[in-house]
PDB file of C-alpha atoms in Angstrom:
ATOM      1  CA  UNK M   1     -63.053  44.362-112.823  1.00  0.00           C
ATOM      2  CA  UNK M   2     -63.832  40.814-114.333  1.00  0.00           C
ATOM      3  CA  UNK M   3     -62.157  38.128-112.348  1.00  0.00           C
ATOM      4  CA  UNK M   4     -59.519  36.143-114.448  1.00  0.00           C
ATOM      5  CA  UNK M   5     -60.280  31.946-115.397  1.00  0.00           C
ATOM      6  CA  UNK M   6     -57.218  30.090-113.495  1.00  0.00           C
ATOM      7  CA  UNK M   7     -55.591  27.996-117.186  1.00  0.00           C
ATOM      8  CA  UNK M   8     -54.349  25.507-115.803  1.00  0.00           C
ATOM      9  CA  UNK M   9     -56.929  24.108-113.167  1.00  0.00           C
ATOM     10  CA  UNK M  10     -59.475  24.718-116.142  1.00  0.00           C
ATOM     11  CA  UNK M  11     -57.166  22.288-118.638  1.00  0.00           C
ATOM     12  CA  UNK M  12     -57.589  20.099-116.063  1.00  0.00           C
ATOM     13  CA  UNK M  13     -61.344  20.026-115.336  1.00  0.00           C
ATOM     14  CA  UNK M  14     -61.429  19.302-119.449  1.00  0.00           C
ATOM     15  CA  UNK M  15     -61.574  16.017-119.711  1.00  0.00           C
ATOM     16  CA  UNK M  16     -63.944  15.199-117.032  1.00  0.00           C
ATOM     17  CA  UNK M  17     -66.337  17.899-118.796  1.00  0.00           C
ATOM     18  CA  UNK M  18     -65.602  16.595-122.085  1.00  0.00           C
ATOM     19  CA  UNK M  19     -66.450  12.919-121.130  1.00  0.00           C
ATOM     20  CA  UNK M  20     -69.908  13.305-119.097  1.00  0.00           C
ATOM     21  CA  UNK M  21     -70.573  15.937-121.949  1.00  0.00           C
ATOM     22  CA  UNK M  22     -70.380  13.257-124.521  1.00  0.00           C
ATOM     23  CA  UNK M  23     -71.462  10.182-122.460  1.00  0.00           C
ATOM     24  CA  UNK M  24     -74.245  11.375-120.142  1.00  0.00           C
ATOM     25  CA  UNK M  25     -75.292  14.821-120.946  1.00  0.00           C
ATOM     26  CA  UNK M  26     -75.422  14.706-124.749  1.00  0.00           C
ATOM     27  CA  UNK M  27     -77.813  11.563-124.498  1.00  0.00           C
ATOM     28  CA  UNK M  28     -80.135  13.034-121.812  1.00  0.00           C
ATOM     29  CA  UNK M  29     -80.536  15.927-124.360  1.00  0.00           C
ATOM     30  CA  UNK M  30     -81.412  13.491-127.339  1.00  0.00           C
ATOM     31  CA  UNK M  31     -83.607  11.530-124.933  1.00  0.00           C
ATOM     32  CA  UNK M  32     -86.113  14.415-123.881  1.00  0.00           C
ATOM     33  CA  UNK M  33     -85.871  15.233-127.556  1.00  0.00           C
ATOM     34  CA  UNK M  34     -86.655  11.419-128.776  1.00  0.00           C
ATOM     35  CA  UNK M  35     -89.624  11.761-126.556  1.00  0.00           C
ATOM     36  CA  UNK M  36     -91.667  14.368-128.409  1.00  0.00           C
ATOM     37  CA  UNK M  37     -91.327  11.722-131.654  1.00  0.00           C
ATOM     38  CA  UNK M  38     -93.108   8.398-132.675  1.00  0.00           C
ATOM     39  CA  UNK M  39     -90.907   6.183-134.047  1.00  0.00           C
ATOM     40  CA  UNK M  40     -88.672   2.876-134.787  1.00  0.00           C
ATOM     41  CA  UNK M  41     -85.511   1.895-134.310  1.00  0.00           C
ATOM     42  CA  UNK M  42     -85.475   0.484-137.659  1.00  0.00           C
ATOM     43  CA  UNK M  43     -87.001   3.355-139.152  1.00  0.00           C
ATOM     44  CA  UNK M  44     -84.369   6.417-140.210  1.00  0.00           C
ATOM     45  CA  UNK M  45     -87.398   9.113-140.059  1.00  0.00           C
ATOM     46  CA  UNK M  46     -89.789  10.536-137.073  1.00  0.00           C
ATOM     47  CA  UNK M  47     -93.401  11.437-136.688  1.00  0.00           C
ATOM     48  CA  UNK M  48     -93.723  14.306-134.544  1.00  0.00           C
ATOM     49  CA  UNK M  49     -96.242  13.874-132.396  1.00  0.00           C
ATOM     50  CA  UNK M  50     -95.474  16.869-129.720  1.00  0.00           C
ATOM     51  CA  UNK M  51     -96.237  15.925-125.829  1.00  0.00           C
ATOM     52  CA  UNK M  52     -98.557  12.841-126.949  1.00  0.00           C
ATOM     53  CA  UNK M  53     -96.188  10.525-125.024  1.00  0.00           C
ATOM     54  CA  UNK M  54     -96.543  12.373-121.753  1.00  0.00           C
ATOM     55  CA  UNK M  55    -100.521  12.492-122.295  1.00  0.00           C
ATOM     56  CA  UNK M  56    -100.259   8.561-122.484  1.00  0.00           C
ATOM     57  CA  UNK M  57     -98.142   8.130-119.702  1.00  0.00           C
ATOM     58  CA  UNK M  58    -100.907  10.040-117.815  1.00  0.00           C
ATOM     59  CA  UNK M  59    -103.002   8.061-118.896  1.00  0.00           C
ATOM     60  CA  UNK M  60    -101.116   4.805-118.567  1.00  0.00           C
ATOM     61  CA  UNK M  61    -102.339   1.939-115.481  1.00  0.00           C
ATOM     62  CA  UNK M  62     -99.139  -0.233-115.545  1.00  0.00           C
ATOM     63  CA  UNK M  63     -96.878   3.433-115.137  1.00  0.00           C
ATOM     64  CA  UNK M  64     -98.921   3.509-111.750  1.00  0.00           C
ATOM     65  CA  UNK M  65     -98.498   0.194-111.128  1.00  0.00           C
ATOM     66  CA  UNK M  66     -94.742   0.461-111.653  1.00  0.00           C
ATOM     67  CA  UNK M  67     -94.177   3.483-110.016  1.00  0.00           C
ATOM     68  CA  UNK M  68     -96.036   1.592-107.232  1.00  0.00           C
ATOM     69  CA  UNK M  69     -93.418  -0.752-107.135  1.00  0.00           C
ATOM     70  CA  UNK M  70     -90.783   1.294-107.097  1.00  0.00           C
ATOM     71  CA  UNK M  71     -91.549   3.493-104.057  1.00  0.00           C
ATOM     72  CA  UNK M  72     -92.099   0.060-102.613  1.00  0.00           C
ATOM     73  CA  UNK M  73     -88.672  -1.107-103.747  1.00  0.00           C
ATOM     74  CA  UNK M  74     -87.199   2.575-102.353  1.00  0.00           C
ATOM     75  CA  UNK M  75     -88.666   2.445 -98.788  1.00  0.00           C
ATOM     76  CA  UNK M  76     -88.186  -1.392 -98.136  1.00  0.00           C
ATOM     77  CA  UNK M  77     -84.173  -0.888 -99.134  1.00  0.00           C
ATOM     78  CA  UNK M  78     -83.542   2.427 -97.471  1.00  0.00           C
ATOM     79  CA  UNK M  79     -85.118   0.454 -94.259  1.00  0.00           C
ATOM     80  CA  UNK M  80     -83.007  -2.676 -95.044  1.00  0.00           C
ATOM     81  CA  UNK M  81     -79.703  -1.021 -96.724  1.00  0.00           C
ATOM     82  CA  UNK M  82     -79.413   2.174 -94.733  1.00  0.00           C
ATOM     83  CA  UNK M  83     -80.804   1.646 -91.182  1.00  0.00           C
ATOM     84  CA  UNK M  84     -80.081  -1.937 -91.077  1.00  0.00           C
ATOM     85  CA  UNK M  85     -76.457  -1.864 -92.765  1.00  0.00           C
ATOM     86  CA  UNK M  86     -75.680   0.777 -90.032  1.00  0.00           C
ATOM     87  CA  UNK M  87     -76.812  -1.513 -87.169  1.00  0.00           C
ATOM     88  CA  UNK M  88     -74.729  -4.213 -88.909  1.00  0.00           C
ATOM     89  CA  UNK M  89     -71.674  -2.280 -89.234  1.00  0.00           C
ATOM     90  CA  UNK M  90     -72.008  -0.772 -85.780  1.00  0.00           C
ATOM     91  CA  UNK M  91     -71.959  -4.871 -84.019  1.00  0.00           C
ATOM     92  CA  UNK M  92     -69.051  -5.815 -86.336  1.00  0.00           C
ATOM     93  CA  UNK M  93     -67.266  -2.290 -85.154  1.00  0.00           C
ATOM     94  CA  UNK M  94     -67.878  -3.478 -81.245  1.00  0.00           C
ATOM     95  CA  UNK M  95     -65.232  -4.710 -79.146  1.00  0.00           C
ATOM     96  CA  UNK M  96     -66.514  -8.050 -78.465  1.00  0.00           C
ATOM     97  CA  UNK M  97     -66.786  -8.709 -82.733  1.00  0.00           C
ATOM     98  CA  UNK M  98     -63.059  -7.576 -83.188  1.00  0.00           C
ATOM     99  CA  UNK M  99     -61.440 -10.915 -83.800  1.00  0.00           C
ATOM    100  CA  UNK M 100     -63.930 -12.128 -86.197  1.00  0.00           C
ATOM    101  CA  UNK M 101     -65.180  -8.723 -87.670  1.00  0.00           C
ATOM    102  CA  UNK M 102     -62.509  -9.439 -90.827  1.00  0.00           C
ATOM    103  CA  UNK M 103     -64.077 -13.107 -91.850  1.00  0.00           C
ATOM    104  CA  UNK M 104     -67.885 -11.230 -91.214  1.00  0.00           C
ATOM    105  CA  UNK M 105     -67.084  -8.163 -93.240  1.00  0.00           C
ATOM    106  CA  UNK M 106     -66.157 -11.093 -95.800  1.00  0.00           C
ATOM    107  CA  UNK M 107     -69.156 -12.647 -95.662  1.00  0.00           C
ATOM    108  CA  UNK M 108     -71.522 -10.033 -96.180  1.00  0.00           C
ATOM    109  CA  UNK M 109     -69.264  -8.240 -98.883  1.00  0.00           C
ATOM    110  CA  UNK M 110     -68.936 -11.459-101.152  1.00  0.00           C
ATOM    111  CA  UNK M 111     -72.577 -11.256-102.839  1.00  0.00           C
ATOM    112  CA  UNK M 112     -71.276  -7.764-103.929  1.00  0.00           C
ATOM    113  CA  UNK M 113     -68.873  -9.352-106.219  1.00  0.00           C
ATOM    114  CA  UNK M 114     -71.577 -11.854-107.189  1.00  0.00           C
ATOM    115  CA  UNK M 115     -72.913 -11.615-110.791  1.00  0.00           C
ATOM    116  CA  UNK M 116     -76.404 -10.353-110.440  1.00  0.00           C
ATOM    117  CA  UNK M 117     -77.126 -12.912-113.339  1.00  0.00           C
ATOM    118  CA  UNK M 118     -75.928 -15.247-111.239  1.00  0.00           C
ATOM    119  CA  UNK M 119     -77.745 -14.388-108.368  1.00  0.00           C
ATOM    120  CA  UNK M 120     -80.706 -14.255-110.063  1.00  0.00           C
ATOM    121  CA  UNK M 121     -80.617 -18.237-110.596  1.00  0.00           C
ATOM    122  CA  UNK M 122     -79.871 -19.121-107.232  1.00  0.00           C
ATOM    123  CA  UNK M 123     -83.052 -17.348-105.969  1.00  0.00           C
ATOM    124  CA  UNK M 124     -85.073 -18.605-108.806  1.00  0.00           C
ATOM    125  CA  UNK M 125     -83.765 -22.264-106.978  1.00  0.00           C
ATOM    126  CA  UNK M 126     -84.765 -20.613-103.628  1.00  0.00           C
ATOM    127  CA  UNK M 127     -87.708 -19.335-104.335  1.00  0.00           C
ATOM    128  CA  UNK M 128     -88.948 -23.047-106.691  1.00  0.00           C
ATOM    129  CA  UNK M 129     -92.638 -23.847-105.570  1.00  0.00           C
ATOM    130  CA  UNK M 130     -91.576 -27.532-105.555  1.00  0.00           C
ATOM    131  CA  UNK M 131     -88.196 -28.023-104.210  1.00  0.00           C
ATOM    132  CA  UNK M 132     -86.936 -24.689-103.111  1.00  0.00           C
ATOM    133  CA  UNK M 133     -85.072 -23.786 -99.954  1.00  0.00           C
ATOM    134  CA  UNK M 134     -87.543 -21.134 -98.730  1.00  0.00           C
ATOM    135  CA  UNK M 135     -91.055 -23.721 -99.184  1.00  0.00           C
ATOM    136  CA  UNK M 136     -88.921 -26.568 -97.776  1.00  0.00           C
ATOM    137  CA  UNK M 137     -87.534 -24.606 -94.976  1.00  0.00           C
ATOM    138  CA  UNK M 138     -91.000 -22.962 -94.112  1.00  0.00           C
ATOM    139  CA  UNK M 139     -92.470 -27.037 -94.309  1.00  0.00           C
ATOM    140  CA  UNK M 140     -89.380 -28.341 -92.368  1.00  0.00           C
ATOM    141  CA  UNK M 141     -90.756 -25.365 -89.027  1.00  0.00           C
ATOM    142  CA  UNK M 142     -94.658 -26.285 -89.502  1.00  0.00           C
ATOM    143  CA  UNK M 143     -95.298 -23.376 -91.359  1.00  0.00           C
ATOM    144  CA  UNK M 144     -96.326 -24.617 -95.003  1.00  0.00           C
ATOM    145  CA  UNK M 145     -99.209 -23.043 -95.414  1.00  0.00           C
ATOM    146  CA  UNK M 146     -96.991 -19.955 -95.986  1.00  0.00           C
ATOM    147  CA  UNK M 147     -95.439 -21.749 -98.481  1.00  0.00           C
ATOM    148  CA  UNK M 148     -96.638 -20.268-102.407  1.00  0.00           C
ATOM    149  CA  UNK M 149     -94.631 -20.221-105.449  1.00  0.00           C
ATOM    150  CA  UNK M 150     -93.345 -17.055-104.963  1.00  0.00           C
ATOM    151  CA  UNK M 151     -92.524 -15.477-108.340  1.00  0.00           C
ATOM    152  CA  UNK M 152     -95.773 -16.741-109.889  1.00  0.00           C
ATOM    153  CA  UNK M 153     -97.727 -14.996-107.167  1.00  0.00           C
ATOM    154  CA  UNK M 154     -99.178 -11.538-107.916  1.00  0.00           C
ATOM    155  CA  UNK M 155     -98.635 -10.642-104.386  1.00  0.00           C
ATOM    156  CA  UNK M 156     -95.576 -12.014-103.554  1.00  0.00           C
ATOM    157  CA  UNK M 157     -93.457 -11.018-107.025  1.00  0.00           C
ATOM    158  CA  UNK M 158     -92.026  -7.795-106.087  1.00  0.00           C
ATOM    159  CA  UNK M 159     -91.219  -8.464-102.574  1.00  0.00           C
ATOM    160  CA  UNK M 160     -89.056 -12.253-103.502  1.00  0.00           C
ATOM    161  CA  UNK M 161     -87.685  -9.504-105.801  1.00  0.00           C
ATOM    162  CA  UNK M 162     -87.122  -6.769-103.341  1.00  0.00           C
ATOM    163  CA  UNK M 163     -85.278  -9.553-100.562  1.00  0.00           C
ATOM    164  CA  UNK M 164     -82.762 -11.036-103.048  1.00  0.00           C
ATOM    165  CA  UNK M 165     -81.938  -7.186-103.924  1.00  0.00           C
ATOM    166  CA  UNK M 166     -81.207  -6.852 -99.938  1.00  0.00           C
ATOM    167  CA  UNK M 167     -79.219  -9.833 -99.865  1.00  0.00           C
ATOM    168  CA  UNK M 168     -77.021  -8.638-102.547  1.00  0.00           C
ATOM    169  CA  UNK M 169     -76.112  -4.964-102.238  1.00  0.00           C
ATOM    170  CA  UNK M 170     -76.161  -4.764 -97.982  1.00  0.00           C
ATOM    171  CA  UNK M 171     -72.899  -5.776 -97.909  1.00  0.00           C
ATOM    172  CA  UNK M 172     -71.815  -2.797 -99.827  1.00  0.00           C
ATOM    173  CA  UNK M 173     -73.821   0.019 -97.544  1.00  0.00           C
ATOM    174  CA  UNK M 174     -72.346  -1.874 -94.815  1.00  0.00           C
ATOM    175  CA  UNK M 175     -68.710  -1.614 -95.640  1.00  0.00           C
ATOM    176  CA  UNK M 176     -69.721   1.939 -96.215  1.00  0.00           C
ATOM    177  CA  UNK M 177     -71.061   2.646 -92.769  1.00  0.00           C
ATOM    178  CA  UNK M 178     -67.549   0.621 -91.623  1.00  0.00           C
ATOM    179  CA  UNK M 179     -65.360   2.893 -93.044  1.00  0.00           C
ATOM    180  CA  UNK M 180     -67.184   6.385 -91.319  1.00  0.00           C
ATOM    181  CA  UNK M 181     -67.506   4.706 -88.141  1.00  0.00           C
ATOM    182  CA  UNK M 182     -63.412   3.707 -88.499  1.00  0.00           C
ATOM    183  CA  UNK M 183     -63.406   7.691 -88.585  1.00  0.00           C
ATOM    184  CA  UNK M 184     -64.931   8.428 -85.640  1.00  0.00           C
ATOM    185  CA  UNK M 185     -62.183  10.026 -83.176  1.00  0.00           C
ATOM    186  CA  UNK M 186     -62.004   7.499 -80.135  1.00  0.00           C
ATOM    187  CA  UNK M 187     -62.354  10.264 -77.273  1.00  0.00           C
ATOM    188  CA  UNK M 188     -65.896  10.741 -77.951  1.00  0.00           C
ATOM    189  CA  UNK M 189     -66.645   7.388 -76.882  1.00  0.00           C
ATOM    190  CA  UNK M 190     -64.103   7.095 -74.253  1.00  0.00           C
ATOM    191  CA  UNK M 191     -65.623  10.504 -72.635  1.00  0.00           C
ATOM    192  CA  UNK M 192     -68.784   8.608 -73.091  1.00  0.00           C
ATOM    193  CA  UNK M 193     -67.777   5.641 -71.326  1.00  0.00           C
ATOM    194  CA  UNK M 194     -67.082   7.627 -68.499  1.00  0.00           C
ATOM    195  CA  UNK M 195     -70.303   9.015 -68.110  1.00  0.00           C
ATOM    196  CA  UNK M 196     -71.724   5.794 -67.825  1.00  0.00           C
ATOM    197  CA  UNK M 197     -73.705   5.831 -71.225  1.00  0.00           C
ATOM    198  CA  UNK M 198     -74.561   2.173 -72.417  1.00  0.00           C
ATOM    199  CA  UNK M 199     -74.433   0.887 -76.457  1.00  0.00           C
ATOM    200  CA  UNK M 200     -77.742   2.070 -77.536  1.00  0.00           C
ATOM    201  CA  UNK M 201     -76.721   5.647 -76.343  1.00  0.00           C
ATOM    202  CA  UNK M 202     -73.863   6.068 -77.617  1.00  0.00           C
ATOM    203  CA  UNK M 203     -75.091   4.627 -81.136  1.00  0.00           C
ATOM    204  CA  UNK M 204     -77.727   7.453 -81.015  1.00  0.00           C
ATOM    205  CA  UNK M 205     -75.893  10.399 -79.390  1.00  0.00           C
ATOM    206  CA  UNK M 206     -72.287   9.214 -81.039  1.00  0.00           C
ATOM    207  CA  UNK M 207     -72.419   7.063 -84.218  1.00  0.00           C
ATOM    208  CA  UNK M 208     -75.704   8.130 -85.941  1.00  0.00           C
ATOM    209  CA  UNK M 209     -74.503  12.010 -85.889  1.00  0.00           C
ATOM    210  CA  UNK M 210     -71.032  11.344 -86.754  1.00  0.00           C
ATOM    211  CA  UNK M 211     -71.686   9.159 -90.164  1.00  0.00           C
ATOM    212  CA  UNK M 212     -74.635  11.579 -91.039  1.00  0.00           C
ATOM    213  CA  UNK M 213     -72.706  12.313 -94.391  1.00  0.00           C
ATOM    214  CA  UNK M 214     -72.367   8.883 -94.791  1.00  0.00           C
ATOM    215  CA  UNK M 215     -76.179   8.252 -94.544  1.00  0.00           C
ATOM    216  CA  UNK M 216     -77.022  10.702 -96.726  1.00  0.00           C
ATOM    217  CA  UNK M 217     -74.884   9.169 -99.543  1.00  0.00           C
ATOM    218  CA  UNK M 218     -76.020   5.708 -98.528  1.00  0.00           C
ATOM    219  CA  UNK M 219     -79.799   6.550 -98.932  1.00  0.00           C
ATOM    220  CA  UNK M 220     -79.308   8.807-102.426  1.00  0.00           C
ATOM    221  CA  UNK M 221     -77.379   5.886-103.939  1.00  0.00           C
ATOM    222  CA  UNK M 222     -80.184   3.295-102.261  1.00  0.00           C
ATOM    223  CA  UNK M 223     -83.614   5.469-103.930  1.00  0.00           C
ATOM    224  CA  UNK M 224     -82.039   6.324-107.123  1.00  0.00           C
ATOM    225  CA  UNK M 225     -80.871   2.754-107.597  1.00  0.00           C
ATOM    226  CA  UNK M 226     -84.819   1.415-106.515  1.00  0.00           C
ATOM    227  CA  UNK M 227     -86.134   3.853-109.175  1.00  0.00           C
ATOM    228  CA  UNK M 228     -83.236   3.076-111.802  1.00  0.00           C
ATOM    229  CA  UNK M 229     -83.854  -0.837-110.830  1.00  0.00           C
ATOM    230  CA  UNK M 230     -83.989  -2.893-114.003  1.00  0.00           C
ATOM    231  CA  UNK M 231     -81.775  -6.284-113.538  1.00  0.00           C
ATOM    232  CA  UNK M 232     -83.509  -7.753-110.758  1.00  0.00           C
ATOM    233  CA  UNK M 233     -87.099  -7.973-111.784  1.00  0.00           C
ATOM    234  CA  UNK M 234     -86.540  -8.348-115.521  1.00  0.00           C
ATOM    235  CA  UNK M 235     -84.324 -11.475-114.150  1.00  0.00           C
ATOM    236  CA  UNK M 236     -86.600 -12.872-111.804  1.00  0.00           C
ATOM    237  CA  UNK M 237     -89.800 -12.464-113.045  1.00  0.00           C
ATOM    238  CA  UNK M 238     -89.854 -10.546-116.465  1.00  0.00           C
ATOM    239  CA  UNK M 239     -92.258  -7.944-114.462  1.00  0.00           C
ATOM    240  CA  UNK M 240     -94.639 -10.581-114.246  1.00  0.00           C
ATOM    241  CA  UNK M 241     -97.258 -12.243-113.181  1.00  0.00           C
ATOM    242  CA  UNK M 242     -99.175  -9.612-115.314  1.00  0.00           C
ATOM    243  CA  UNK M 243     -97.328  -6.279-114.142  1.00  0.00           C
ATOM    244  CA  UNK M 244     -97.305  -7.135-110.491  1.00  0.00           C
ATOM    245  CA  UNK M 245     -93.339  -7.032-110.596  1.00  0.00           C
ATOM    246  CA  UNK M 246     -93.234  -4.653-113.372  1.00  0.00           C
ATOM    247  CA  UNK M 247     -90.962  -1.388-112.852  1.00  0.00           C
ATOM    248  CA  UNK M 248     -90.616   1.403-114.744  1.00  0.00           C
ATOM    249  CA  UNK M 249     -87.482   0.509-116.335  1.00  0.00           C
ATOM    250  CA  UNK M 250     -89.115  -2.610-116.707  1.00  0.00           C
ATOM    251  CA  UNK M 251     -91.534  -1.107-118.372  1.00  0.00           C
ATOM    252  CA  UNK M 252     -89.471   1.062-120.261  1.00  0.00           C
ATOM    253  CA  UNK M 253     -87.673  -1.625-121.823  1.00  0.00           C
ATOM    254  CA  UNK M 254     -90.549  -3.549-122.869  1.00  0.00           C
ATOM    255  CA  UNK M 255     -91.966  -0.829-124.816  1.00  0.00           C
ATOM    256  CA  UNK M 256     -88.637   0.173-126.393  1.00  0.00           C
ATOM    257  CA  UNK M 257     -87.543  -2.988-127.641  1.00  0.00           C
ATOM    258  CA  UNK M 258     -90.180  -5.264-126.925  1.00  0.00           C
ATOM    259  CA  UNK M 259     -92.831  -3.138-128.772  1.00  0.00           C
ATOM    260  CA  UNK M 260     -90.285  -0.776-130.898  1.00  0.00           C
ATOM    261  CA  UNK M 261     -92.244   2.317-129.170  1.00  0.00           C
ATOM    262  CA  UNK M 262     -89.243   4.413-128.934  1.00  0.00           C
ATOM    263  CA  UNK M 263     -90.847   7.612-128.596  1.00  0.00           C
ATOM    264  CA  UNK M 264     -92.811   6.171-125.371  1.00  0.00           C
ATOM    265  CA  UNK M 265     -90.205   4.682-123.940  1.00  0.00           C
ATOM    266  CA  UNK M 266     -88.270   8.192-124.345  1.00  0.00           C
ATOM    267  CA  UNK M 267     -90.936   9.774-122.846  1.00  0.00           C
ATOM    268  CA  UNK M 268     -91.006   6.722-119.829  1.00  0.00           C
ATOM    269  CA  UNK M 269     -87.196   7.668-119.640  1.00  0.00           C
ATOM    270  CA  UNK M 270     -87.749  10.844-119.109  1.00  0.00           C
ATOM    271  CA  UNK M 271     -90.007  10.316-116.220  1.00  0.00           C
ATOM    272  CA  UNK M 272     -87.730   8.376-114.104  1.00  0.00           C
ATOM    273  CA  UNK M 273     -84.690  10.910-114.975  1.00  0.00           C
ATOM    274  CA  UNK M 274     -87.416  14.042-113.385  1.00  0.00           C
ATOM    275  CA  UNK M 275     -88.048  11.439-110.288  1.00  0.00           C
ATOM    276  CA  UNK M 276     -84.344  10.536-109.801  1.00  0.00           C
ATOM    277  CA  UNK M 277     -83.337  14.473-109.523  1.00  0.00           C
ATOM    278  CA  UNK M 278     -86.500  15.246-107.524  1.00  0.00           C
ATOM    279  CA  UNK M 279     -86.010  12.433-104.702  1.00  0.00           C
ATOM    280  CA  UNK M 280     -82.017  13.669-105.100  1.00  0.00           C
ATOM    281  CA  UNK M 281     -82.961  17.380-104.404  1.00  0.00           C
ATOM    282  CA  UNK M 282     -85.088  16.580-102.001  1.00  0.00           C
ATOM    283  CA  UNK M 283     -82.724  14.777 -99.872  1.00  0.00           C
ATOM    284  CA  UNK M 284     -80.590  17.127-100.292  1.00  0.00           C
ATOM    285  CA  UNK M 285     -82.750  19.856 -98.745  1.00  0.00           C
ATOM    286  CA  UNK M 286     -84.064  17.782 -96.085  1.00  0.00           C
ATOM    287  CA  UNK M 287     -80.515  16.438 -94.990  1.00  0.00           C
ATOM    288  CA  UNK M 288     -78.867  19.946 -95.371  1.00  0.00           C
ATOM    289  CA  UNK M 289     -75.612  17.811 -96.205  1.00  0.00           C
ATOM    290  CA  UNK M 290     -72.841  20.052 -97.226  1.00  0.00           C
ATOM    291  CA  UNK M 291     -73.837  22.817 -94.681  1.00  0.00           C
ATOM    292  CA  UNK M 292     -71.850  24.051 -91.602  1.00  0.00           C
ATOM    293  CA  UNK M 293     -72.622  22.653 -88.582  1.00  0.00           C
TER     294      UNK M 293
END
């Protein structure tokens, strides 16, 4: 016997399918479909060129280079955003923080709300070869010969990049980690208080297990942001020196409407959709979020 559709919690699951049919999976479609075309975005017609855009992306030394700089961009933020944050929001959750945990969690929220246009200029004043904070900071403790103009280094690029990325969205894992640790029922650190188990115990036996949900969700939104990343580097440093700072949205932009390649930079698109949902399903698996304990 077929099992009856419930009406009315089906009207109401309309709309949401409606809208991401129209706004994200609609355009996903058309993108994988752009990709197998060589076109213009001035041009009303397309050459069908087949899986020639995938051949050149094989093909292609700056989508290594990018790619490059993403996984670099992934594993320095899950280390900063995730592990970090969770130390962070642990000390402003202790006892001895309590009275001024409200002005911290402040603090470290504010660059959140921060323009990352914004942000973007202050570093570029940071980061000045001449009269920046960082060189004059690094001359001021007797280290300047670490000092280098750090965007216009080849080395150097990605990772001034990479820190002012840390110093922006931290605040937002943290307050995160905050509110799962707020969850955490009381007793289990009162009974471990009584067996004599110091802070660094109880943060690994207590705190780490109980926000594992949390953690999960903290480091999907952390490595499919580092492979969507676009604003900071095309801010910063255009991708530059050469394509030392170059990622592939970067990338993709640059040959969509810097070059009018559409059809590559469909086929570029593509790519980082396949590596998004990868990196997602693989967390997924290894996490085994969602699962009964």
């Amino acid at each position: 016997m077929a099992r009856k559709i419930p009406l009315i919690p089906t009207l109401f699951l309309l709309p949401s399918l409606l809208f991401l049919g129209i706004f994200i999976y609609f355009p996903l479609v058309q993108n994988v479909y752009n990709s197998f075309f060589d076109f213009s975005v001035f041009s009303p017609t397309k050459e069908f060129v087949g899986f020639a855009s995938f051949q050149q992306l094989l093909q292609d030394e700056v989508i290594v280079a990018a790619f490059i700089n993403n996984v670099k961009y992934a594993v320095i933020s899950v280390l900063f955003q995730v592990f970090f944050a969770l130390v962070l929001a642990t000390i402003l959750e202790d006892k001895v923080f309590r009275r001024i945990a409200p002005a911290l969690r402040v603090i470290y929220f504010m660059p959140v709300m921060i323009s990352i246009s914004v942000i973007a200029l202050l570093f570029t004043f940071v980061y000045n070869p001449q009269m920046g904070l960082l060189n004059s900071f690094l001359e001021l403790i007797g280290l300047e010969n670490l000092a280098t103009p750090w965007l216009g280094n080849a080395t150097t690029a990605i990772y001034a990049v990479i820190a002012m990325s840390q110093w922006q969205s931290i605040g937002f894992i943290t307050m995160l980690f905050i509110v799962a640790i707020q969850k955490i029922p009381k007793e289990l650190y009162e009974a471990a208080d009584i067996d004599g188990a110091g802070k660094v115990r109880k943060f690994f036996n207590i705190t780490i297990p109980q926000v594992k949900e949390t953690m999960f969700v903290n480091v999907l939104i952390t490595v499919t942001g580092s492979i969507l990343v676009f604003n900071e580097p095309f801010i910063l440093t255009g991708g530059g020196p050469g394509f030392s700072s170059t990622t592939l949205s970067v990338l993709m932009y640059e040959q969509g409407f810097g070059k009018d390649n559409m059809g590559y930079a469909s086929a570029i698109a593509t790519l980082i959709f396949v590596l998004s949902a990868i990196f997602a399903l693989i967390q997924i698996r290894v996490s085994g979020t969602g699962k009964d304990d």
